[in-house]
Short mmCIF file of C-alpha atoms in Angstrom, two decimals:
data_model
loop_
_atom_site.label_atom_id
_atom_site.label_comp_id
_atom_site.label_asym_id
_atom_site.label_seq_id
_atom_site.Cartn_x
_atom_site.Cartn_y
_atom_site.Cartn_z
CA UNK A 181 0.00 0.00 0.00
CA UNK A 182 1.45 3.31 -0.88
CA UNK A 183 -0.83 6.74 -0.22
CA UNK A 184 0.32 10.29 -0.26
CA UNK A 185 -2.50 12.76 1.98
CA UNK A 186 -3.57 15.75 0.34
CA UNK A 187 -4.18 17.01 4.34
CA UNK A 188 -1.85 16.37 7.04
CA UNK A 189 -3.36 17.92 9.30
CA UNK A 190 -6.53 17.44 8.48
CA UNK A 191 -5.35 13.68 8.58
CA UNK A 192 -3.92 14.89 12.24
CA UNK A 193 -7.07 15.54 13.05
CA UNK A 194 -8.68 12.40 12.23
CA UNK A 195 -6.19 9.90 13.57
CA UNK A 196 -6.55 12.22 17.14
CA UNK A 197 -10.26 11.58 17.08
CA UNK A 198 -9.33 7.64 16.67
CA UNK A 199 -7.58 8.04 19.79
CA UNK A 200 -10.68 8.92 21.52
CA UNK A 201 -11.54 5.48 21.15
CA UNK A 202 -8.94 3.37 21.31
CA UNK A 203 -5.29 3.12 21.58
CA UNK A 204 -4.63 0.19 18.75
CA UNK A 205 -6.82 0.30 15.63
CA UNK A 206 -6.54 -1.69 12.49
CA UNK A 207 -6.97 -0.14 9.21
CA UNK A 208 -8.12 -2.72 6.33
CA UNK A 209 -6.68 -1.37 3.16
CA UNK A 210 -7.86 -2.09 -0.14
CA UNK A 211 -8.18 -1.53 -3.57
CA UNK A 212 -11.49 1.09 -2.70
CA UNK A 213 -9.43 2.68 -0.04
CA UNK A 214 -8.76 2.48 3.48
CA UNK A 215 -11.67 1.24 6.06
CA UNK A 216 -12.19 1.59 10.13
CA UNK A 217 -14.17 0.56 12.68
CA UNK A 218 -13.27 -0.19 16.53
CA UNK A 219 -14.94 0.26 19.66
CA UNK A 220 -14.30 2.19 23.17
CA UNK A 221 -14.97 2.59 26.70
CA UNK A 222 -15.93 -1.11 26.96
CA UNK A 223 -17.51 -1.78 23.78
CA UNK A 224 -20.07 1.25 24.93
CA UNK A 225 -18.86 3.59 21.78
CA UNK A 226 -18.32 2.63 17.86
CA UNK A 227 -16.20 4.47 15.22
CA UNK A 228 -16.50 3.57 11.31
CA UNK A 229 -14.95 5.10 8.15
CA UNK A 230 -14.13 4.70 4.76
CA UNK A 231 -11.62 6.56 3.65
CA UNK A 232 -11.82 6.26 -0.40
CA UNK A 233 -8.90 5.98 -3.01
CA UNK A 234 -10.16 9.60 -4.16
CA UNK A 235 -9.35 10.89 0.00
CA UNK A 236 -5.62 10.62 -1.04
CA UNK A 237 -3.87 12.54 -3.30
CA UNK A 238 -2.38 9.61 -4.34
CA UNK A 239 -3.31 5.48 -3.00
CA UNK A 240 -2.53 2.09 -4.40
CA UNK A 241 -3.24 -1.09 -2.79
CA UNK A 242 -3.50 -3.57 -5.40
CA UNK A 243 -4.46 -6.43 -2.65
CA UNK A 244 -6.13 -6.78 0.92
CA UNK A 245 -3.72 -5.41 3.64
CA UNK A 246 -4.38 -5.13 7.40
CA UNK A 247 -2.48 -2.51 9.28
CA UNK A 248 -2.39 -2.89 12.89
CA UNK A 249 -1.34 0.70 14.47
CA UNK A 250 -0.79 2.33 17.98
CA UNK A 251 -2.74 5.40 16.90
CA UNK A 252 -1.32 7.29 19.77
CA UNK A 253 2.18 6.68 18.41
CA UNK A 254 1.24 7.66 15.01
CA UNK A 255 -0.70 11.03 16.22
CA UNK A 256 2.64 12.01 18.12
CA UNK A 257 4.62 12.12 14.66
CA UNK A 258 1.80 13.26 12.99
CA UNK A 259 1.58 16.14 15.35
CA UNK A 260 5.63 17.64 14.55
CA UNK A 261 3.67 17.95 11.05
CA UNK A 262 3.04 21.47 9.49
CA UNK A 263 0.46 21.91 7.21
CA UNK A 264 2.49 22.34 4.13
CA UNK A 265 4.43 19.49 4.52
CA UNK A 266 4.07 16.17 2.43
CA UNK A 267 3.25 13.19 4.13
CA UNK A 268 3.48 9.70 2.11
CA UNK A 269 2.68 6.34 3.75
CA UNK A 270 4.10 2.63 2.45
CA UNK A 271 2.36 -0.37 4.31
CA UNK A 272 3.59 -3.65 3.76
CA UNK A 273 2.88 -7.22 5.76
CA UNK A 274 5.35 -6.23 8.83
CA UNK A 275 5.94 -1.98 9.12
CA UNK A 276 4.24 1.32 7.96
CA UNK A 277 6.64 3.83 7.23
CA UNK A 278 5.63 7.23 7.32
CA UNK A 279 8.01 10.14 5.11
CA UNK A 280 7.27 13.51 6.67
CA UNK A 281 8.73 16.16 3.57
CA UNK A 282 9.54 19.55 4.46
CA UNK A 283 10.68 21.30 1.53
CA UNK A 284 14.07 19.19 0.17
CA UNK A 285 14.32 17.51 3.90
CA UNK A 286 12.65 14.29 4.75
CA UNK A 287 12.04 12.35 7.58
CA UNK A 288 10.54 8.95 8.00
CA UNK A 289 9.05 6.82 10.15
CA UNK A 290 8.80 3.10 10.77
CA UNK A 291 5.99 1.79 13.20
CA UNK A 292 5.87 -1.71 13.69
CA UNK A 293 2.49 -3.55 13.30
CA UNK A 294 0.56 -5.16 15.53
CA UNK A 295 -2.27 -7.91 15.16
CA UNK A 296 -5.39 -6.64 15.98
CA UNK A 297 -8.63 -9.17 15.91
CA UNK A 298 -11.88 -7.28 15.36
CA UNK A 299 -15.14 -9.11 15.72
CA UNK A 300 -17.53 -8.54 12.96
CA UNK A 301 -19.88 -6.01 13.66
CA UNK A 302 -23.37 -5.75 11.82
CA UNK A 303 -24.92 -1.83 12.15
CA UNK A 304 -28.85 -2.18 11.00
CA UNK A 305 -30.73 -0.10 9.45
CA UNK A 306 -32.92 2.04 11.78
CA UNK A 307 -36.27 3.69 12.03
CA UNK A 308 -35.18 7.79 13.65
CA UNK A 309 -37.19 8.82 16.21
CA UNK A 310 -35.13 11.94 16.26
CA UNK A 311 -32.93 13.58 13.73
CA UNK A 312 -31.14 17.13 13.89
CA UNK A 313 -28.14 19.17 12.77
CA UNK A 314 -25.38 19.98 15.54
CA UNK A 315 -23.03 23.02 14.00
CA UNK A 316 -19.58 23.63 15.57
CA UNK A 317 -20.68 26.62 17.48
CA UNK A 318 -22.88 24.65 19.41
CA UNK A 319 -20.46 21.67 20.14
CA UNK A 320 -18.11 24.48 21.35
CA UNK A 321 -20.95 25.92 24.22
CA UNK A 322 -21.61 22.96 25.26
CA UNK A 323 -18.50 21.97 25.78
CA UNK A 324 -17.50 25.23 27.35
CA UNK A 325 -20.31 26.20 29.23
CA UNK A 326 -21.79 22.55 30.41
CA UNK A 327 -19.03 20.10 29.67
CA UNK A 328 -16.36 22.20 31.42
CA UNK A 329 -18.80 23.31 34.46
CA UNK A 330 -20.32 20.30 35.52
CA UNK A 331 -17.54 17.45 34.40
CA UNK A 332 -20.90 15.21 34.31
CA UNK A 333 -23.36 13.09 32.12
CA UNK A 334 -25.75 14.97 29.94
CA UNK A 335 -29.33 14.23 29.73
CA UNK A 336 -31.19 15.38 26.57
CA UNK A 337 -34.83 15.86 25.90
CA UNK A 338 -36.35 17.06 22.15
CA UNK A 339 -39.27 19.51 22.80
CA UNK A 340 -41.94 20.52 20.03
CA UNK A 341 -43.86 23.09 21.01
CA UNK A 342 -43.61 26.43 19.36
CA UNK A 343 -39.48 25.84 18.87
CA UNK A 344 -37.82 22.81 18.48
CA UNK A 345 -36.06 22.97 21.71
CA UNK A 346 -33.43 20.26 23.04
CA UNK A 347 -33.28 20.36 26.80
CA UNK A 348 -30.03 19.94 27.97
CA UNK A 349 -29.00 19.30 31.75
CA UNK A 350 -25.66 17.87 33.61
CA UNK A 351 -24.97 17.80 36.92
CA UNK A 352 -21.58 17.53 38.79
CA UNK A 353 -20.56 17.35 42.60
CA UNK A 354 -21.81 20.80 43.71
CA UNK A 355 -23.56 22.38 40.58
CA UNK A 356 -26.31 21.49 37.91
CA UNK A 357 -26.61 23.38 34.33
CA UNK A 358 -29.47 23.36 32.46
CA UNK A 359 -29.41 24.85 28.73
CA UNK A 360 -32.29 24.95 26.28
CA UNK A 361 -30.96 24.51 22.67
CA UNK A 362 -32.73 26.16 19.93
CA UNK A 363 -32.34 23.69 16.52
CA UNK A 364 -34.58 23.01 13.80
CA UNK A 365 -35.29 18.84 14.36
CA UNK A 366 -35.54 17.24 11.03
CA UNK A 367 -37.37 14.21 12.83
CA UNK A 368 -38.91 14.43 15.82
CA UNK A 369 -41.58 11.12 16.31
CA UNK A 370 -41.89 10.49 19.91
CA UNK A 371 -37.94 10.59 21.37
CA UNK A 372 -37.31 9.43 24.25
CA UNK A 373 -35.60 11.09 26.93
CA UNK A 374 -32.00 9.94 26.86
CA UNK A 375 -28.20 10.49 28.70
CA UNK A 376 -24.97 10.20 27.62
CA UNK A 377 -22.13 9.49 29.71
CA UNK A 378 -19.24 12.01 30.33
CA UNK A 379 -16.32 10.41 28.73
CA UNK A 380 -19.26 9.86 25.52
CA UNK A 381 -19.60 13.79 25.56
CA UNK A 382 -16.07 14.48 26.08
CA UNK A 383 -15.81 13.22 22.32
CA UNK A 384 -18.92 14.48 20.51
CA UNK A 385 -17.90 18.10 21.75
CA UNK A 386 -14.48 17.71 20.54
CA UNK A 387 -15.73 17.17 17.18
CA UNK A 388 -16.22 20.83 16.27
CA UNK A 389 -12.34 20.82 15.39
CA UNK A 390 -13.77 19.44 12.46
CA UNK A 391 -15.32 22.54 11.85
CA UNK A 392 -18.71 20.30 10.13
CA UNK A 393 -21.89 20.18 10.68
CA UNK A 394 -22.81 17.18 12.85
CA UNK A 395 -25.91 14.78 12.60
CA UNK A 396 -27.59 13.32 15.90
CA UNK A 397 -30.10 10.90 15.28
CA UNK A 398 -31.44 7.54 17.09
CA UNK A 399 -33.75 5.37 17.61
CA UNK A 400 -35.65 4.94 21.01
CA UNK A 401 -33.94 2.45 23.23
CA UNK A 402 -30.89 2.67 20.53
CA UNK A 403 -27.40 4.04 20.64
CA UNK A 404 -27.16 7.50 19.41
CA UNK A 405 -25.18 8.13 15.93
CA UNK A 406 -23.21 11.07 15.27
CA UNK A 407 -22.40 11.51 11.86
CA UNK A 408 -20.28 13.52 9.16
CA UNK A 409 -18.32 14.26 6.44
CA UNK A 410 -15.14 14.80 6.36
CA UNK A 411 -14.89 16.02 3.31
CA UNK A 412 -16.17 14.52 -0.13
CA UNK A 413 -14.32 11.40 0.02
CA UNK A 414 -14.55 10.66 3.80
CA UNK A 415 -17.78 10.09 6.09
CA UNK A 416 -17.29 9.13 10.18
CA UNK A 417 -19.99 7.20 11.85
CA UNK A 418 -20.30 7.30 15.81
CA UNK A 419 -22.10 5.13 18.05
CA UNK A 420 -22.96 5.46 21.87
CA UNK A 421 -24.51 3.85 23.76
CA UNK A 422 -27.26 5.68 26.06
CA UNK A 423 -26.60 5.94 29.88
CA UNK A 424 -29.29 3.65 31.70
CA UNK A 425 -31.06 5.65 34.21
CA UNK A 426 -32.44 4.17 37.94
CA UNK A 427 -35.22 6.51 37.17
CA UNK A 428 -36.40 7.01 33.63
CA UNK A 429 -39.34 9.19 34.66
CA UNK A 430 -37.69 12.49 36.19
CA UNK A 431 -39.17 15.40 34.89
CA UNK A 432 -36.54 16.92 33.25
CA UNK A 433 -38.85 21.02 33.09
CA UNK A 434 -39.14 20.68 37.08
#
């Protein structure tokens, strides 16, 4: 496998949001491009990707090869990167050598693999309940004004009334925030009240990095996706799973 990113640190960027999930992570290259998928915070959060041929400025992987990586490792290196230099990766069956070109000057890489066994995991299809768009602005207040405060789950509940309204509330050892989002809810069919736990939060909020606009959606009694686009050769699927509650019928308005 040989690839050359058009991004590196958009690429940074990526590989740092792996690390959210887990520390080793294989990538299955192929001929169609590179794919992910690997679980967190025991098995309670999913990541998948595709990263297409057309992501790279250049890719070739002529047959099936899995890449076994300490992501941490990799986003250390990947971090000395600026964002004009050239990065180039070659994968074969035992190293992945990274190239790191700064003007005439190079620097490279090797990273040892590691074997990585991934059972397969089926995502079905799903009927929303509730569907709307998250934009970076409001991943940054809640991450600044609840997140930060509070250090706590978050409980959410979708209100129709005469604005779409998503209730927001955390608590933490001595203080409780409550924030009413204004969004426009693309589907809204009976949600259910739902929480996510901390660490889950921790990463949805760092997504605005991305600087995209997010999708929440889910399906009562179902994990919650967060979705994007990278760009137009890269979507990221999240999964996690909702916090179950001793008492599923507080009244989150008192």
């Amino acid at each position: 496998m040989n690839a050359t990113i058009k991004d590196t640190k958009e690429f940074y960027s990526f590989i740092s949001l792996l690390q959210c999930f887990e520390d080793n992570v294989r990538f299955d290259c192929g001929p169609e491009g590179i794919k992910i998928m690997c679980l967190a915070n025991a098995n309670t959060c999913i990541i998948k990707c595709m990263l297409t041929n057309n992501f790279f400025e250049d890719y070739v992987c002529e047959k099936p090869l899995l890449l076994g990586l300490n992501v941490k490792v990799l986003g250390t290196i990947l971090k000395k990167a600026k964002k004009e230099d050239s990065l180039s990766l070659k994968g074969t069956e035992e190293i992945l050598t990274l190239s790191l070109m700064d003007g005439s000057n190079m620097t490279s890489y090797d990273l040892k693999l590691i074997d990585i066994e991934i059972d397969a995991l089926e995502i079905p299809e799903v009927d929303y309940n509730f569907s709307c768009m998250l934009t970076p602005s409001v991943l940054k207040i809640w991450q600044s004004m609840v997140l930060d405060i509070t250090k706590g789950d978050f409980a959410f509940q979708a209100v129709q009334d005469e604005n779409d309204t998503l209730i927001i509330e955390s608590e933490g050892d001595m203080q409780k925030v409550k924030r009413l989002e204004k969004l426009n809810f693309n589907i809204c069919k009976e949600p259910m009240k739902f929480s996510l736990a901390q660490k889950s939060m921790v990463i949805i909020t760092g997504l605005h990095q991305f600087n995209k606009e997010l999708c929440m959606c889910f399906q009562n009694n179902m994990p919650i996706e967060v979705s994007f686009d990278l760009n137009d050769e890269c979507s990221i699927e999240c999964w996690f799973a909702p916090q179950i509650s001793d008492d599923d019928d507080v009244d989150m308005d008192a």
